[in-house]
mmCIF file of C-alpha atoms in Angstrom:
data_model
loop_
_atom_site.group_PDB
_atom_site.id
_atom_site.type_symbol
_atom_site.label_atom_id
_atom_site.label_comp_id
_atom_site.label_asym_id
_atom_site.label_seq_id
_atom_site.Cartn_x
_atom_site.Cartn_y
_atom_site.Cartn_z
ATOM 1 C CA MET J 1 93.511 96.797 119.204
ATOM 2 C CA THR J 2 95.443 96.022 116.054
ATOM 3 C CA THR J 3 97.390 92.893 115.341
ATOM 4 C CA ALA J 4 100.420 93.680 113.224
ATOM 5 C CA LYS J 5 102.374 90.846 111.744
ATOM 6 C CA ARG J 6 105.131 93.003 110.251
ATOM 7 C CA PHE J 7 106.538 96.383 111.188
ATOM 8 C CA GLU J 8 105.545 97.597 107.726
ATOM 9 C CA ASP J 9 101.898 97.205 108.798
ATOM 10 C CA LEU J 10 102.282 99.868 111.497
ATOM 11 C CA GLU J 11 100.907 103.293 110.595
ATOM 12 C CA VAL J 12 103.574 104.924 112.751
ATOM 13 C CA TRP J 13 106.307 103.218 110.668
ATOM 14 C CA GLN J 14 104.600 104.226 107.411
ATOM 15 C CA GLY J 15 104.454 107.843 108.586
ATOM 16 C CA ALA J 16 108.108 107.739 109.589
ATOM 17 C CA ARG J 17 108.977 106.429 106.132
ATOM 18 C CA ASP J 18 107.235 109.475 104.621
ATOM 19 C CA VAL J 19 109.331 111.752 106.845
ATOM 20 C CA VAL J 20 112.536 110.107 105.582
ATOM 21 C CA SER J 21 111.459 110.670 101.969
ATOM 22 C CA ALA J 22 110.624 114.307 102.638
ATOM 23 C CA VAL J 23 113.963 114.931 104.392
ATOM 24 C CA TYR J 24 115.912 113.324 101.563
ATOM 25 C CA LYS J 25 114.018 115.353 98.970
ATOM 26 C CA ALA J 26 114.485 118.649 100.818
ATOM 27 C CA SER J 27 118.184 118.026 101.461
ATOM 28 C CA SER J 28 119.013 117.036 97.875
ATOM 29 C CA ASN J 29 118.970 120.527 96.384
ATOM 30 C CA GLY J 30 121.049 123.674 96.392
ATOM 31 C CA ALA J 31 123.073 124.809 99.369
ATOM 32 C CA PHE J 32 121.440 122.203 101.630
ATOM 33 C CA ALA J 33 122.917 119.422 99.489
ATOM 34 C CA ARG J 34 126.359 121.034 99.803
ATOM 35 C CA ASP J 35 126.209 121.430 103.581
ATOM 36 C CA TYR J 36 127.382 117.861 104.071
ATOM 37 C CA ALA J 37 127.402 117.945 107.865
ATOM 38 C CA LEU J 38 123.813 119.149 108.279
ATOM 39 C CA ARG J 39 122.541 117.129 105.325
ATOM 40 C CA ASP J 40 124.055 113.904 106.602
ATOM 41 C CA GLN J 41 122.988 114.515 110.217
ATOM 42 C CA ILE J 42 119.354 115.260 109.412
ATOM 43 C CA ARG J 43 119.233 112.245 107.099
ATOM 44 C CA ARG J 44 120.692 109.982 109.793
ATOM 45 C CA ALA J 45 118.192 111.285 112.340
ATOM 46 C CA ALA J 46 115.278 110.841 109.925
ATOM 47 C CA THR J 47 116.354 107.326 108.981
ATOM 48 C CA SER J 48 116.648 106.469 112.649
ATOM 49 C CA ILE J 49 112.917 107.055 113.176
ATOM 50 C CA PRO J 50 111.540 104.097 111.163
ATOM 51 C CA SER J 51 114.615 101.993 111.907
ATOM 52 C CA ASN J 52 114.001 102.135 115.655
ATOM 53 C CA ILE J 53 110.311 101.398 115.196
ATOM 54 C CA ALA J 54 111.213 98.315 113.172
ATOM 55 C CA GLU J 55 113.844 97.221 115.669
ATOM 56 C CA GLY J 56 111.501 97.639 118.620
ATOM 57 C CA PHE J 57 108.745 95.741 116.858
ATOM 58 C CA SER J 58 111.105 92.852 116.163
ATOM 59 C CA ARG J 59 111.900 92.514 119.892
ATOM 60 C CA HIS J 60 108.485 90.862 120.456
ATOM 61 C CA SER J 61 108.011 92.590 123.796
ATOM 62 C CA ASN J 62 105.653 95.511 124.310
ATOM 63 C CA LYS J 63 107.982 96.971 126.942
ATOM 64 C CA GLU J 64 110.945 97.016 124.555
ATOM 65 C CA PHE J 65 108.759 98.170 121.669
ATOM 66 C CA ILE J 66 107.595 101.167 123.707
ATOM 67 C CA GLN J 67 111.206 101.957 124.620
ATOM 68 C CA PHE J 68 112.150 102.004 120.930
ATOM 69 C CA LEU J 69 109.135 104.192 120.147
ATOM 70 C CA PHE J 70 110.504 106.727 122.630
ATOM 71 C CA ILE J 71 113.916 106.527 120.943
ATOM 72 C CA SER J 72 112.199 107.136 117.602
ATOM 73 C CA LYS J 73 110.354 110.095 119.092
ATOM 74 C CA GLY J 74 113.715 111.532 120.149
ATOM 75 C CA SER J 75 115.027 111.136 116.612
ATOM 76 C CA ALA J 76 111.955 112.955 115.305
ATOM 77 C CA ALA J 77 112.726 115.833 117.695
ATOM 78 C CA GLU J 78 116.288 115.856 116.392
ATOM 79 C CA VAL J 79 114.959 116.207 112.833
ATOM 80 C CA GLN J 80 112.712 119.052 113.973
ATOM 81 C CA SER J 81 115.623 120.879 115.582
ATOM 82 C CA GLN J 82 117.764 120.481 112.477
ATOM 83 C CA LEU J 83 114.903 121.794 110.350
ATOM 84 C CA TYR J 84 115.249 125.086 112.218
ATOM 85 C CA THR J 85 118.907 125.242 111.217
ATOM 86 C CA ALA J 86 118.014 124.503 107.598
ATOM 87 C CA LEU J 87 115.315 127.194 107.678
ATOM 88 C CA ASP J 88 117.614 129.741 109.337
ATOM 89 C CA GLN J 89 120.258 129.131 106.663
ATOM 90 C CA ASP J 90 117.629 129.542 103.900
ATOM 91 C CA TYR J 91 118.166 125.950 102.768
ATOM 92 C CA ILE J 92 114.430 125.250 102.883
ATOM 93 C CA SER J 93 111.317 127.384 102.610
ATOM 94 C CA GLN J 94 108.867 127.967 105.423
ATOM 95 C CA GLY J 95 106.447 125.705 103.570
ATOM 96 C CA GLU J 96 108.966 122.837 103.419
ATOM 97 C CA PHE J 97 109.774 123.373 107.086
ATOM 98 C CA ASP J 98 106.100 123.304 108.090
ATOM 99 C CA SER J 99 105.359 120.226 106.012
ATOM 100 C CA ILE J 100 108.243 118.106 107.306
ATOM 101 C CA TYR J 101 107.856 119.354 110.880
ATOM 102 C CA LEU J 102 104.152 118.516 110.944
ATOM 103 C CA ASP J 103 104.766 115.142 109.290
ATOM 104 C CA SER J 104 107.358 114.294 111.945
ATOM 105 C CA THR J 105 104.739 114.823 114.652
ATOM 106 C CA GLY J 106 101.457 114.065 112.904
ATOM 107 C CA LYS J 107 102.194 111.142 110.621
ATOM 108 C CA CYS J 108 104.425 109.462 113.152
ATOM 109 C CA ASN J 109 101.754 110.058 115.825
ATOM 110 C CA PHE J 110 104.053 109.169 118.700
ATOM 111 C CA GLY J 111 101.758 110.775 121.263
ATOM 112 C CA ASN J 112 99.067 108.149 120.857
ATOM 113 C CA TRP J 113 101.517 105.262 120.692
ATOM 114 C CA SER J 114 103.584 106.165 123.699
ATOM 115 C CA LYS J 115 100.637 107.095 125.948
ATOM 116 C CA ARG J 116 98.562 104.001 125.426
ATOM 117 C CA GLY J 117 101.559 101.744 125.308
ATOM 118 C CA ALA J 118 102.006 99.942 122.087
ATOM 119 C CA ALA J 119 98.365 99.247 121.331
ATOM 120 C CA VAL J 120 99.485 96.545 119.018
ATOM 121 C CA VAL J 121 99.331 92.864 119.668
ATOM 122 C CA LEU J 122 102.780 91.667 118.759
ATOM 123 C CA PRO J 123 103.037 88.234 117.207
ATOM 124 C CA ALA J 124 104.483 85.505 119.362
ATOM 125 C CA PRO J 125 108.270 85.473 119.280
ATOM 126 C CA PRO J 126 109.787 82.888 116.998
ATOM 127 C CA ARG J 127 110.890 79.661 118.595
ATOM 128 C CA PRO J 128 114.532 79.576 119.626
ATOM 129 C CA VAL J 129 116.661 78.654 116.672
ATOM 130 C CA ASN J 130 119.138 75.872 117.320
ATOM 131 C CA GLN J 131 122.371 75.375 115.452
ATOM 132 C CA ARG J 132 120.837 72.676 113.257
ATOM 133 C CA SER J 133 118.209 74.966 111.778
ATOM 134 C CA THR J 134 118.394 75.569 108.081
ATOM 135 C CA ASP J 135 118.397 79.048 106.600
ATOM 136 C CA GLU J 136 114.840 78.493 105.411
ATOM 137 C CA GLU J 137 113.683 77.571 108.921
ATOM 138 C CA ILE J 138 115.336 80.675 110.322
ATOM 139 C CA HIS J 139 113.664 82.946 107.741
ATOM 140 C CA ALA J 140 110.300 81.208 108.278
ATOM 141 C CA ALA J 141 110.588 81.780 112.025
ATOM 142 C CA HIS J 142 110.957 85.536 111.454
ATOM 143 C CA ARG J 143 108.092 85.989 109.010
#
């Protein structure tokens, strides 16, 4: 079992970050860049993947973390569906499609995470912050 202190330490988050980069790169050129609706939607869906992983991790509860992993998995499926539209419109090549599609399943590796539950030992939640806490104490509590 892995102990992760930050969401950035999670391999699933790192893989999701790679998917976001690939989607942005693929949607920055040619007709894809000019199809604002599809471009913006696939980018929002891709960005949602690591964002939900980070949010779930910050909840400090395995149950909530797993729930957010499932939400992230749904966003990855949304990206995959939109990749078909981009491919059908000749916005991306079959090679780009295959690469991003496989990254959204392989690098994110949701199957392993969701089946075994979050096999990550989450750090203890920060102590409740009272109104007298300084900004530095608040930031220290969330490190």
